[in-house]
Coordinates of C-alpha atoms and ligand atoms in Angstrom, one line a residue:
Chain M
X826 CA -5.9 30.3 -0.4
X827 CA -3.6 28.3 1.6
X828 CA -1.7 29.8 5.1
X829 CA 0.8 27.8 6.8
X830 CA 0.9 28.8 10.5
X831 CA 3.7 28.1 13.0
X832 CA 4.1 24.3 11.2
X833 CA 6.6 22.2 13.9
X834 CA 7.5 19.0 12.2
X835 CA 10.2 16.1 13.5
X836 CA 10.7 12.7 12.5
X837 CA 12.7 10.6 15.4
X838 CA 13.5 13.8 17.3
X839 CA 15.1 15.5 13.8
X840 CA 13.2 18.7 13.5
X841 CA 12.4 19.2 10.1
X842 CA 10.2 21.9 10.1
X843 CA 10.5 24.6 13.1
X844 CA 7.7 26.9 13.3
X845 CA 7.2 27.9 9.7
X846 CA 5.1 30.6 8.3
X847 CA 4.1 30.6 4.7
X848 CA 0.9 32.6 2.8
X849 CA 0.6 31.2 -0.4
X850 CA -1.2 33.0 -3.4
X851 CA -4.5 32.2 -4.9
X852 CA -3.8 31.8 -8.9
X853 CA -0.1 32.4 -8.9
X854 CA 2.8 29.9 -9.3
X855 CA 4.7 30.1 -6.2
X856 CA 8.3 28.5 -6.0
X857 CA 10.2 26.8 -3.2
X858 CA 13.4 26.5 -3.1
X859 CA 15.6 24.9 -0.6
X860 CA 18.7 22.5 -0.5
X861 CA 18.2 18.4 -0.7
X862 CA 16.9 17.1 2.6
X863 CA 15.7 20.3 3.8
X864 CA 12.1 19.4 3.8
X865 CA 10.6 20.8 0.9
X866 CA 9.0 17.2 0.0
X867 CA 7.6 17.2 4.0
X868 CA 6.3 20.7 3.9
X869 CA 4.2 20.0 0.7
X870 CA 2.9 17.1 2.1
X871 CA 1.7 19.4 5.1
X872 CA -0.3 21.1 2.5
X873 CA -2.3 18.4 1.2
X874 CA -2.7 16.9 4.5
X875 CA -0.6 13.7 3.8
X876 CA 1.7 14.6 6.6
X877 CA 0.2 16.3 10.2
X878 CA 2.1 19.0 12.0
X879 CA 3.1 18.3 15.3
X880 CA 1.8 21.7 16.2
X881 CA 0.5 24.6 14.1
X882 CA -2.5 24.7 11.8
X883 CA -2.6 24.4 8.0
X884 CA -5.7 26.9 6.1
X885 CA -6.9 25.3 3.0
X886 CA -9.8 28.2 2.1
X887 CA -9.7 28.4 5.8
X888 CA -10.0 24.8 7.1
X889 CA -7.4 23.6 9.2
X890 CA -6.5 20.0 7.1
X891 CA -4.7 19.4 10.5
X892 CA -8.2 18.5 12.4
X893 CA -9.8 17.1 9.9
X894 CA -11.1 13.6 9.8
X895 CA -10.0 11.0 6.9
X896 CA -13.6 11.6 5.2
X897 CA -13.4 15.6 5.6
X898 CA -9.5 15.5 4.3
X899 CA -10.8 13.5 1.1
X900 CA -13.6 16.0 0.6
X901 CA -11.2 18.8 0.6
X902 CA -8.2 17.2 -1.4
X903 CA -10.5 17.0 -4.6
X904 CA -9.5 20.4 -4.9
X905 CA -6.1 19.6 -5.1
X906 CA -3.8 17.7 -7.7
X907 CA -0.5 16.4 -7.4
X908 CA 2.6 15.4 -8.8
X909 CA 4.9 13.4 -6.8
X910 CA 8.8 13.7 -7.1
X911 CA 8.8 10.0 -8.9
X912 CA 5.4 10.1 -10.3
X913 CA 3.9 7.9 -8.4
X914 CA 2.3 6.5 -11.3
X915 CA 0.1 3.0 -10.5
X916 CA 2.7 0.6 -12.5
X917 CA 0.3 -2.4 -12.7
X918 CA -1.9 0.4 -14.9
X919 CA -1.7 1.4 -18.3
X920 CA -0.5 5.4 -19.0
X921 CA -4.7 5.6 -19.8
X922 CA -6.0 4.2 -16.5
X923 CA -3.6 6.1 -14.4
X924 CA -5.0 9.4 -16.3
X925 CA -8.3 8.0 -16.2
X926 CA -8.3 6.8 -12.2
X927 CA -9.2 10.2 -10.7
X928 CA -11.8 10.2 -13.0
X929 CA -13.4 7.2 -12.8
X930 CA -13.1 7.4 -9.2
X931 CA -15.0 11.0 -8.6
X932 CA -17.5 11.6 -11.6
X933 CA -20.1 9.8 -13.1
X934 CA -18.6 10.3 -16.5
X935 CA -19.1 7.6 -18.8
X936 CA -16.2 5.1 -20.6
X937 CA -16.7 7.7 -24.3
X938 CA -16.1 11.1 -21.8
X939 CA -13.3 9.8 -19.7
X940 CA -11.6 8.5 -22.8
X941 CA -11.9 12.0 -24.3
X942 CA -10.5 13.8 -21.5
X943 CA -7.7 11.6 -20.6
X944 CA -6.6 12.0 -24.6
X945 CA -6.9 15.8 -24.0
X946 CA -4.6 15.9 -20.9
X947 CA -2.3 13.5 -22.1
X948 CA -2.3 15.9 -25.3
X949 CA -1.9 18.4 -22.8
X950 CA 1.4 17.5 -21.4
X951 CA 2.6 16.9 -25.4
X952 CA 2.4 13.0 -25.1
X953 CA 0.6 11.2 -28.4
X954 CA 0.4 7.4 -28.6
X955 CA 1.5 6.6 -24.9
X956 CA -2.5 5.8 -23.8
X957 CA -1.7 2.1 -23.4
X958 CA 1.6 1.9 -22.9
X959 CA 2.7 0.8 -19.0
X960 CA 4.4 3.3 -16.7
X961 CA 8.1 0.8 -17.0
X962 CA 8.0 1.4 -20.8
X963 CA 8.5 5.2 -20.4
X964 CA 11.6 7.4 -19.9
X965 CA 11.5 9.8 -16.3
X966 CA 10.4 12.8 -18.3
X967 CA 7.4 11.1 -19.8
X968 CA 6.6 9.6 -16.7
X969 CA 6.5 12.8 -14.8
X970 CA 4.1 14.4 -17.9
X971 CA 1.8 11.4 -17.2
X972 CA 2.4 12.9 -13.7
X973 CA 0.9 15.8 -14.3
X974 CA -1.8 14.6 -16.8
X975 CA -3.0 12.9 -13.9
X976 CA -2.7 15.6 -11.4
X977 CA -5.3 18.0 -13.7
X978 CA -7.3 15.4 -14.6
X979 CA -10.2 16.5 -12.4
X980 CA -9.5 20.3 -13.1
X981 CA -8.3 21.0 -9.4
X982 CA -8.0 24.6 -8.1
X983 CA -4.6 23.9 -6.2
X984 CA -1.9 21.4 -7.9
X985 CA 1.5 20.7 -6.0
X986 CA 4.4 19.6 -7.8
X987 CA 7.2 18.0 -6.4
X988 CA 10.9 18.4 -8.0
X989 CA 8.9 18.0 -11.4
X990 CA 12.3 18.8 -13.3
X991 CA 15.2 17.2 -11.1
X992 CA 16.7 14.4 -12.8
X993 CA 15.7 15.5 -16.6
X994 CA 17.9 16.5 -19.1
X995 CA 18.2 20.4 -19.7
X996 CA 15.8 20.0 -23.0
X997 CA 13.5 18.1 -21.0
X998 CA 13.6 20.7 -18.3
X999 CA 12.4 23.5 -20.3
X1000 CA 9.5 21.5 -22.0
X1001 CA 8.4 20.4 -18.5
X1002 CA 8.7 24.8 -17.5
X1003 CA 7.3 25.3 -20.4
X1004 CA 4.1 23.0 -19.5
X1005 CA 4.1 24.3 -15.9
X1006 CA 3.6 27.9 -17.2
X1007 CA 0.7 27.3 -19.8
X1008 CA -0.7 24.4 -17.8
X1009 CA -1.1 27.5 -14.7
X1010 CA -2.0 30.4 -17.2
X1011 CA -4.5 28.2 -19.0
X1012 CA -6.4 26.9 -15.7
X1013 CA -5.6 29.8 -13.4
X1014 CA -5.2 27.2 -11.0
X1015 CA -2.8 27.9 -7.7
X1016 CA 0.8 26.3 -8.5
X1017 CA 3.0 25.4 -5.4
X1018 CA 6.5 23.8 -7.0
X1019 CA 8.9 22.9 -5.5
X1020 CA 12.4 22.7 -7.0
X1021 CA 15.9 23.0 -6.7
X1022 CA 16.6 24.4 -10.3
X1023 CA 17.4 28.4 -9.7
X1024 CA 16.8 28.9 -13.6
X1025 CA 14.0 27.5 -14.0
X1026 CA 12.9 28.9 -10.9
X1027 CA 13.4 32.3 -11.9
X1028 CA 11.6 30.9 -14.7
X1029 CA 8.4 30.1 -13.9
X1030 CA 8.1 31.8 -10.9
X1031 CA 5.2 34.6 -9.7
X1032 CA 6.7 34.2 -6.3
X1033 CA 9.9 32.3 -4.5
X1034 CA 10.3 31.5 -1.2
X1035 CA 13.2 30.1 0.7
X1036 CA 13.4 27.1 2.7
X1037 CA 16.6 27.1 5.2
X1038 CA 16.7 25.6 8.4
X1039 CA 12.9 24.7 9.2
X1040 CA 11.5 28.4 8.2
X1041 CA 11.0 30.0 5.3
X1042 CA 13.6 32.7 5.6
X1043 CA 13.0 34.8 2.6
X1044 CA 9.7 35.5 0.2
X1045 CA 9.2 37.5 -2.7
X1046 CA 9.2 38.0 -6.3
X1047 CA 11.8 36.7 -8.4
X1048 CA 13.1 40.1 -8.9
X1049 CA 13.0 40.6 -5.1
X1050 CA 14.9 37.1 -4.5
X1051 CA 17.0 38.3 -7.0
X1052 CA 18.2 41.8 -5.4
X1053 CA 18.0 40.1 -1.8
X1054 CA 20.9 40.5 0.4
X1055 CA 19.9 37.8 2.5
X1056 CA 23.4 36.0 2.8
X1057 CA 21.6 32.3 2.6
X1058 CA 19.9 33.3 -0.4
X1059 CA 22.0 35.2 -2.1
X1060 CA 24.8 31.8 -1.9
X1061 CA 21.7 29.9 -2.9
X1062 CA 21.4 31.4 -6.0
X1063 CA 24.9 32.0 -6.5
Chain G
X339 CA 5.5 7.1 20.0
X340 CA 6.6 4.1 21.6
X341 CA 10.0 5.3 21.0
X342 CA 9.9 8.2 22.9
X343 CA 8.6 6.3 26.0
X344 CA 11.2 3.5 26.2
X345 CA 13.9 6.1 26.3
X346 CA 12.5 7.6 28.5
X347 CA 12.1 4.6 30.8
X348 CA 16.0 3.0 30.4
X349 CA 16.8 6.8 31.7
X350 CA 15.4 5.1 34.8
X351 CA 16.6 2.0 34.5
X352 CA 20.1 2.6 34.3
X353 CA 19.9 2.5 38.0
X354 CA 18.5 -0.9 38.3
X355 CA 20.1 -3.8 36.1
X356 CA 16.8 -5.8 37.3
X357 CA 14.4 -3.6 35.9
X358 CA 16.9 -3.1 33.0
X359 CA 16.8 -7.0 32.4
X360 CA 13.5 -7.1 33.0
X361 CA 13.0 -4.2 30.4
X362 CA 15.2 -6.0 27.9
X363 CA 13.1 -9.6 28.0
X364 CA 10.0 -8.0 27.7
X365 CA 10.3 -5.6 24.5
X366 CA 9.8 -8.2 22.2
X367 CA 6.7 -8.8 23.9
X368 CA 5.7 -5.1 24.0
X369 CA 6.8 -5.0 20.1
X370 CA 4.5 -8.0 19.3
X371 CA 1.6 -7.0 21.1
X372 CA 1.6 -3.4 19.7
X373 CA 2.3 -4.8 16.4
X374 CA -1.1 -7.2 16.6
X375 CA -3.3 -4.2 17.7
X376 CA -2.4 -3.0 14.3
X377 CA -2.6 -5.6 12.8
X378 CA -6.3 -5.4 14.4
X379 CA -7.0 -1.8 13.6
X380 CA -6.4 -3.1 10.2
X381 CA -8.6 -5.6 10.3
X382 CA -11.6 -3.5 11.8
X383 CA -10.8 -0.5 9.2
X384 CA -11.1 -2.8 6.4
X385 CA -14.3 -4.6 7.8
X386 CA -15.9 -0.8 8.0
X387 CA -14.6 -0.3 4.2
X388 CA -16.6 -3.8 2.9
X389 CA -19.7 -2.1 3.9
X390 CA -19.3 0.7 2.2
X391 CA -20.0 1.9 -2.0
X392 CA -18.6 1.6 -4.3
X393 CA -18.2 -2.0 -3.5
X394 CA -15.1 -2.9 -5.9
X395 CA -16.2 -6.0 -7.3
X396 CA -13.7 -5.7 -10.2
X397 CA -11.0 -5.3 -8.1
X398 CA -12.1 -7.8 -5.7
X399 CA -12.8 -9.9 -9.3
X400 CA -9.0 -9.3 -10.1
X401 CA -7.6 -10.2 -7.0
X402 CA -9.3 -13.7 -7.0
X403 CA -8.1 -14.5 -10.3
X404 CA -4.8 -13.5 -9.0
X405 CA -5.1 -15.6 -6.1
X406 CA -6.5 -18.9 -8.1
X407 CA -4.2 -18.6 -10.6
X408 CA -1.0 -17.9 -8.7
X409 CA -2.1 -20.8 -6.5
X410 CA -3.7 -23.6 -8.3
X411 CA -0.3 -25.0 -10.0
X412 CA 1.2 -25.5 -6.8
X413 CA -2.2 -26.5 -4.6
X414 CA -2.4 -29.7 -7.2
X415 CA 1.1 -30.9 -6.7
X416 CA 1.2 -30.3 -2.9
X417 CA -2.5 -32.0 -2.8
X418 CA -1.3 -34.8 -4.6
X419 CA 1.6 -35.6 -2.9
X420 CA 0.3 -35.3 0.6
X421 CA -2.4 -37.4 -0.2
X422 CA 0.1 -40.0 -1.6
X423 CA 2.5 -39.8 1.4
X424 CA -0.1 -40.2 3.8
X425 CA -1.4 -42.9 2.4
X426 CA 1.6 -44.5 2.1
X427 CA 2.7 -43.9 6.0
X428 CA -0.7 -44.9 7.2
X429 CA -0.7 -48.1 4.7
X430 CA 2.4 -49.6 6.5
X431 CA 1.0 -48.5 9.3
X432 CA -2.5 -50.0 9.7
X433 CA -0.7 -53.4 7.6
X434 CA 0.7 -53.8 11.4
X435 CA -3.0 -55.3 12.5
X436 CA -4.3 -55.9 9.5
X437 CA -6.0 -52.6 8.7
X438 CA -5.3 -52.2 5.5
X439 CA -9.0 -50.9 5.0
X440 CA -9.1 -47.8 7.1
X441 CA -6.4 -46.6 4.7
X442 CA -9.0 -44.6 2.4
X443 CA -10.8 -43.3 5.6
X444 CA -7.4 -41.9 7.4
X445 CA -6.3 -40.4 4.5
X446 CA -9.3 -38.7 3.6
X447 CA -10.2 -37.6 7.3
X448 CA -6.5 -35.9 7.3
X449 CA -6.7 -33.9 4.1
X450 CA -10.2 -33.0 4.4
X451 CA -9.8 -32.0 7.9
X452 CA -6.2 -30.7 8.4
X453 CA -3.8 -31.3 5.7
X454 CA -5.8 -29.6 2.7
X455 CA -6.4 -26.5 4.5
X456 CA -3.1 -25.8 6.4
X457 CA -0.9 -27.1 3.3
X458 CA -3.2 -25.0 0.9
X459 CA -2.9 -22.3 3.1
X460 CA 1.1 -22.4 3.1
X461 CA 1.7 -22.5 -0.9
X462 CA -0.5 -19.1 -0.9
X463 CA 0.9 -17.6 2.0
X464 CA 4.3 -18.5 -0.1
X465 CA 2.6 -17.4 -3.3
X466 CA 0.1 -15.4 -3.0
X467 CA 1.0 -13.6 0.4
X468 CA 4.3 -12.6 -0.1
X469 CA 2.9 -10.8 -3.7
X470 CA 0.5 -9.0 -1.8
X471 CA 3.6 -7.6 0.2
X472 CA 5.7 -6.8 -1.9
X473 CA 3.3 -5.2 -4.4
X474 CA 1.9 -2.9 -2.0
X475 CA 5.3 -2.7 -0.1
X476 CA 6.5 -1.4 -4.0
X477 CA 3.5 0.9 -3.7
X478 CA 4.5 2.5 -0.3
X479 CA 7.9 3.5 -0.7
X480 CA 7.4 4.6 -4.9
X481 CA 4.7 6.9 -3.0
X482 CA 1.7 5.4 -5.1
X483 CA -0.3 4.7 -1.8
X484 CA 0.4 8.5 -1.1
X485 CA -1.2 9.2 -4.7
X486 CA -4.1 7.3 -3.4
X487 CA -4.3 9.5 -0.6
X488 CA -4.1 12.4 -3.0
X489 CA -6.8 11.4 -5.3
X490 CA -9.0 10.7 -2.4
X491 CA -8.8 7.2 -2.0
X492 CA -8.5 5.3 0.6
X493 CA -6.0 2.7 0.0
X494 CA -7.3 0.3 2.9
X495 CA -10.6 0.6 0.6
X496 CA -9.0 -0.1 -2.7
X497 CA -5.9 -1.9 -1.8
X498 CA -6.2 -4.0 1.2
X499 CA -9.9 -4.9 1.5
X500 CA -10.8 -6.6 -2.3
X501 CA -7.5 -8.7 -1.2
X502 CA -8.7 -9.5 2.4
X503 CA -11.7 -10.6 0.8
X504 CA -10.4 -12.9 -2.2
X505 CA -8.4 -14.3 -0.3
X506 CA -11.2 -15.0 2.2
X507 CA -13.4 -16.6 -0.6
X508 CA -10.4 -18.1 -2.6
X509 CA -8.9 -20.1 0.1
X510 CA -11.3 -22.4 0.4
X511 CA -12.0 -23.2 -3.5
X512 CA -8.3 -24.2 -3.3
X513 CA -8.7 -26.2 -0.5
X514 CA -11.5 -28.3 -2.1
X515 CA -9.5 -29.0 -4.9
X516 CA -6.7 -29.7 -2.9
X517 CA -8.9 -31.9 -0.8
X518 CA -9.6 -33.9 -3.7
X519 CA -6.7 -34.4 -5.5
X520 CA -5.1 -35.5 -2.2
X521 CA -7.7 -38.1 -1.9
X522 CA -7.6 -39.3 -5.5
X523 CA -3.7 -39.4 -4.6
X524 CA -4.2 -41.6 -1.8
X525 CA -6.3 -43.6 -4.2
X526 CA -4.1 -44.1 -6.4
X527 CA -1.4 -45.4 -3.8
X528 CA -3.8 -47.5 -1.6
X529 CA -5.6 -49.0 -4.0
X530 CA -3.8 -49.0 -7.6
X531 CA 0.2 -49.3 -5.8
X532 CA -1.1 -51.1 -2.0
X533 CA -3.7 -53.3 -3.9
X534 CA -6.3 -52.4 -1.2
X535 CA -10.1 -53.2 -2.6
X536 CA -11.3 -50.4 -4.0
X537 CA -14.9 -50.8 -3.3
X538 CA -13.6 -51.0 0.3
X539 CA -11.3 -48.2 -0.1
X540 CA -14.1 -45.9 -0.7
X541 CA -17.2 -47.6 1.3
X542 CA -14.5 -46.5 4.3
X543 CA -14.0 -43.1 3.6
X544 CA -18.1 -42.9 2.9
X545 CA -18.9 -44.5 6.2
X546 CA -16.3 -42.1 8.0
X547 CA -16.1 -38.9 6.6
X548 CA -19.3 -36.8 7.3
X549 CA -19.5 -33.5 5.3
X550 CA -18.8 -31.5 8.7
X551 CA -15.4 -32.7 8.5
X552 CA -15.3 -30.9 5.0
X553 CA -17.2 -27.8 5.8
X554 CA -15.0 -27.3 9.3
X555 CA -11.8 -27.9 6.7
X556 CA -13.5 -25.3 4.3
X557 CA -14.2 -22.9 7.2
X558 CA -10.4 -23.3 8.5
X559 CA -9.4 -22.3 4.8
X560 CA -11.4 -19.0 4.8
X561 CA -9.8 -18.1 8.5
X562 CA -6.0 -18.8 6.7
X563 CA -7.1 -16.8 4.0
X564 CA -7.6 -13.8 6.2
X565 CA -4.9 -14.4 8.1
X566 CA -2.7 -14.5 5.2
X567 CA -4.4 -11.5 3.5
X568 CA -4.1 -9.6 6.3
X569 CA -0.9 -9.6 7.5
X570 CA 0.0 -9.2 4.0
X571 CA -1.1 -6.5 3.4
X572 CA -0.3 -4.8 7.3
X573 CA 3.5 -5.4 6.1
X574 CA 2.8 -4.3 2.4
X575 CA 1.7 -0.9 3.7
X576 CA 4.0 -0.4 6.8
X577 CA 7.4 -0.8 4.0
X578 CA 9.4 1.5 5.0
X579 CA 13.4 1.6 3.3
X580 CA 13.2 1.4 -0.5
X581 CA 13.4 -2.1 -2.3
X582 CA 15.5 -3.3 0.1
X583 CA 12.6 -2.7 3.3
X584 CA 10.1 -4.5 0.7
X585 CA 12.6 -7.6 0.3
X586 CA 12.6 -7.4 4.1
X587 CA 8.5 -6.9 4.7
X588 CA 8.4 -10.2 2.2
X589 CA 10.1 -12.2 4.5
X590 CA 8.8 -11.0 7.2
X591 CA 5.2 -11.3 6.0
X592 CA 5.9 -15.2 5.0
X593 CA 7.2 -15.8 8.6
X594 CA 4.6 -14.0 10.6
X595 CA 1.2 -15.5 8.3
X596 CA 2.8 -18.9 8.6
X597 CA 3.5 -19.0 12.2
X598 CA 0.2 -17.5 12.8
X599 CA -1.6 -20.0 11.1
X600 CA -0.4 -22.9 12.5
X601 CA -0.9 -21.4 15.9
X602 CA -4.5 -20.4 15.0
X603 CA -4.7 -24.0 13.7
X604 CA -5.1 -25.2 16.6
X605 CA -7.4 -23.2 18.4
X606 CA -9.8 -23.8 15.3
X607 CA -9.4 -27.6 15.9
X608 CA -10.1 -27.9 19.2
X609 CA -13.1 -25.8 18.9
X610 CA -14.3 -27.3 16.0
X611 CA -13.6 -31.2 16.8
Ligands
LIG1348 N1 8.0 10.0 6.7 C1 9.2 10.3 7.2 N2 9.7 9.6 8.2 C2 10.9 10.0 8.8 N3 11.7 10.9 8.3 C3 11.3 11.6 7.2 C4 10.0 11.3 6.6 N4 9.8 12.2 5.5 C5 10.9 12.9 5.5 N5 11.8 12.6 6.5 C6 13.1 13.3 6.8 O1 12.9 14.7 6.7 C7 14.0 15.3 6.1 C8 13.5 16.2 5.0 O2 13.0 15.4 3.9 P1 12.4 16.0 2.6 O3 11.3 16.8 2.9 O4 12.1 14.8 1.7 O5 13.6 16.8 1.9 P2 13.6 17.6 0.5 O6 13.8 19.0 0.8 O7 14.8 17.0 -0.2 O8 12.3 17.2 -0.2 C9 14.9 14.3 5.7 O9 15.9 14.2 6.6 C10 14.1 13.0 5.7 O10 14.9 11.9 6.1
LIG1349 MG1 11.9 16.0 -1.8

């Protein structure tokens, strides 16, 4: 379960996020939406605690991630996964070890195990024959399934996704939708995504909510985002 | 932060050009001593991370090869030639009074003592520390240190420690062999160019070079290879701007270790000597 309360966020006087509520839902895929530069990147970040409010608190199954310490943040962020806008990926590791990192990192697994499961999440996101291949060799769309291989590697409870479709061609788009719906419905894990795509918004989407101006303005089912009469929404969605 | 509180202050101070001129001349100052308590924190954080598991050896592994490997190509040439010019200078010099002799002693006393270390330390601050920048610099601003965050890693852990300390134990492995190519270079000008006796040649530099002189040069070598390490990494991880903030940290980084280690130079010297 994860409650934004009252979040205040500014960079260099710019405020980015101004007192913003958001409840998101345990096992559902929830949605933001929100035009470019409107901080949808900074309020996930909030979420995982990379990011601190300047006031407000953030729950994470009740914690406030604002007052944690570094070693109490990394206890609670190996329930999370997540994939960055670019990837992130580590490009002085193969596809394999950036998989395999979280892995190594927080079980005792040996070399025989990891390799299994990093074949099965790669196999996962629909990439064969990539295991040892660098990050540079890959197109963005592969990049961004390593991405996510590496998000669930560790089987998280919560996985964050930032724009994981922006910048892909529309066939790529719908695989990557595609894998965000049977990736959640398989794991029943809690999806926060954030995009800028209205159809595959409407897509994948248990819930929306709107980002304008700092708050979120408007949440609801698609259906409810749909019908709203919100005037910011509705030219959103055009 | 610190920002906010300057404004604040030139509000003030636009009432007084003094204090304005005053506020002017000493920002650089302000900038560079906040900028080396960071630079401290940095320092302390990663000490804290050394002590604790998992240890990294195979990263710490990695980053010493990188480190020797990078390095050596350009530690032999440098070595050589600093050796050779020394010996040269000092050749014509001691030929002045007739001694020709100390020629072996001189040279070897400067490399082993100060030219081995600082030069060595240079060529991988050139090398070696400007990679260290712009690799993690890379990392900031693609996000991957960010990842690390994710995955619950600390990146001063992973990232900036097993380079703090390769470059710690590295530094001085290059300066022996620095050390002795420069004195095999001065060799070869003294005694197979200058015609000086080579049994006197080296009876010299064993009569005057005690293995203090070497150990102090070695110890020199592993304070550079901090420093270099260090600040390296501080501007790796601070990259802000995209690709062009990296070229910028780069430079920046290259500037900052070298200056730093010629100042610190110093202070080593004239404690140790
Ligand atoms: N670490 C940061 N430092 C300063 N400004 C930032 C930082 N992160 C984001 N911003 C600013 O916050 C605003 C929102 O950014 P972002 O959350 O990335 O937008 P988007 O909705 O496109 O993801 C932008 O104006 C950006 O410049
Ligand atoms: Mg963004």
């Amino acid at each position: 379960m994860i409650k934004l309360i009252k979040i205040c966020k500014s960079f260099k006087g710019q405020k980015v996020l101004d007192n913003l509520d958001l409840k998101i839902e345990p096992e559902k895929i929830t949605v933001i939406i929100g035009r470019s530069g409107g901080g949808k990147s900074v309020l996930l970040k909030h979420i995982i605690g990379l990011i601190k409010p300047d006031s407000g608190q953030v729950l994470v199954n009740g914690v406030d991630t604002a007052k944690l310490n570094d070693k109490e943040l990394n206890e609670i962020r190996k329930v999370f996964g997540m994939l960055f806008q670019d990837a992130a990926l580590f490009d002085s590791m193969t596809v394999g070890e950036n998989v395999a990192f979280p892995l190594k990192e927080h079980t005792k697994l040996s070399k025989k195990e990891i390799d299994e499961i990093v074949e099965e999440k790669l196999l996962a996101v629909d990439l064969k024959n990539v295991t040892h291949k660098m990050p540079s060799e890959l197109s963005g769309g592969m990049r961004k399934r390593v991405g996510l291989a590496r998000a669930i590697a560790l089987n998280p409870k919560i996985v964050l996704f930032d724009e994981p479709t922006t910048g892909l061609d529309p066939i790529m788009c719908e695989g990557i939708d595609n894998l965000v719906i049977n990736t959640q419905r398989h794991t029943k894990a809690t999806f926060v995504v954030i995009s800028h795509d209205i159809r595959s918004t409407f897509k994948i989407a248990h819930k929306v909510a709107m980002l304008y101006k700092g708050k979120i303005i408007k949440i609801g089912t698609p259906e409810e985002i749909r019908l709203s009469n919100n005037p910011v929404v509705k030219r959103f969605i055009g | 932060m610190g920002y906010e509180s300057s404004n604040h202050r030139s509000n003030e101070a636009d009432r007084n050009p003094m204090i304005r001129l005053l506020e002017l001349a000493g920002r650089p100052f302000i900038i560079a001593v906040e900028e080396s308590g960071r630079i401290i924190l940095l320092l302390i954080s990663a000490s804290t991370w050394m002590l604790r598991p998992p240890f990294r050896f195979r990263v710490i592994f990695k980053q010493m090869e990188f480190v020797g490997v990078n390095s050596i190509f350009v530690v032999l040439i440098t070595g050589t030639f600093t050796g050779m010019v020394f010996a040269l200078q000092s050749y014509h010099g001691f030929k002045m009074f007739g001694g020709e002799s100390l020629v072996g002693a001189t040279v070897a006393l400067g490399v082993t003592r100060e030219l081995g270390p600082v030069f060595t330390a240079l060529m991988v601050t050139g090398r070696v520390g400007s990679a260290m920048t712009a690799e993690l610099g890379t990392m900031k601003v693609t996000e991957q240190i960010d990842a690390l965050h994710t995955m619950s890693v600390n990146p001063i852990h992973y990232l900036v420690m097993p380079r703090i300390v390769a470059a710690i134990v590295m530094l001085p492995v290059l300066t022996i062999v620095s050390d002795f190519v420069g004195i095999l270079g001065g060799y070869f000008v003294g005694v197979e160019l200058m015609k000086i006796n080579s049994g006197i040649f080296i009876a010299k530099i064993v009569e005057f070079v005690e293995l203090e002189d070497i150990f102090n040069g070695l110890i020199k070598a592993a304070c550079f290879g901090l420093i270099l390490s260090l600040i390296g990494c501080y501007k790796g991880i601070r990259t802000t701007g995209g690709a062009e903030g990296v070229g910028k940290a780069t430079t920046q980084s290259v500037v900052l270790s070298s200056v730093t280690i010629f100042i610190s130079d110093y202070f080593l010297t004239s404690f140790m000597f």
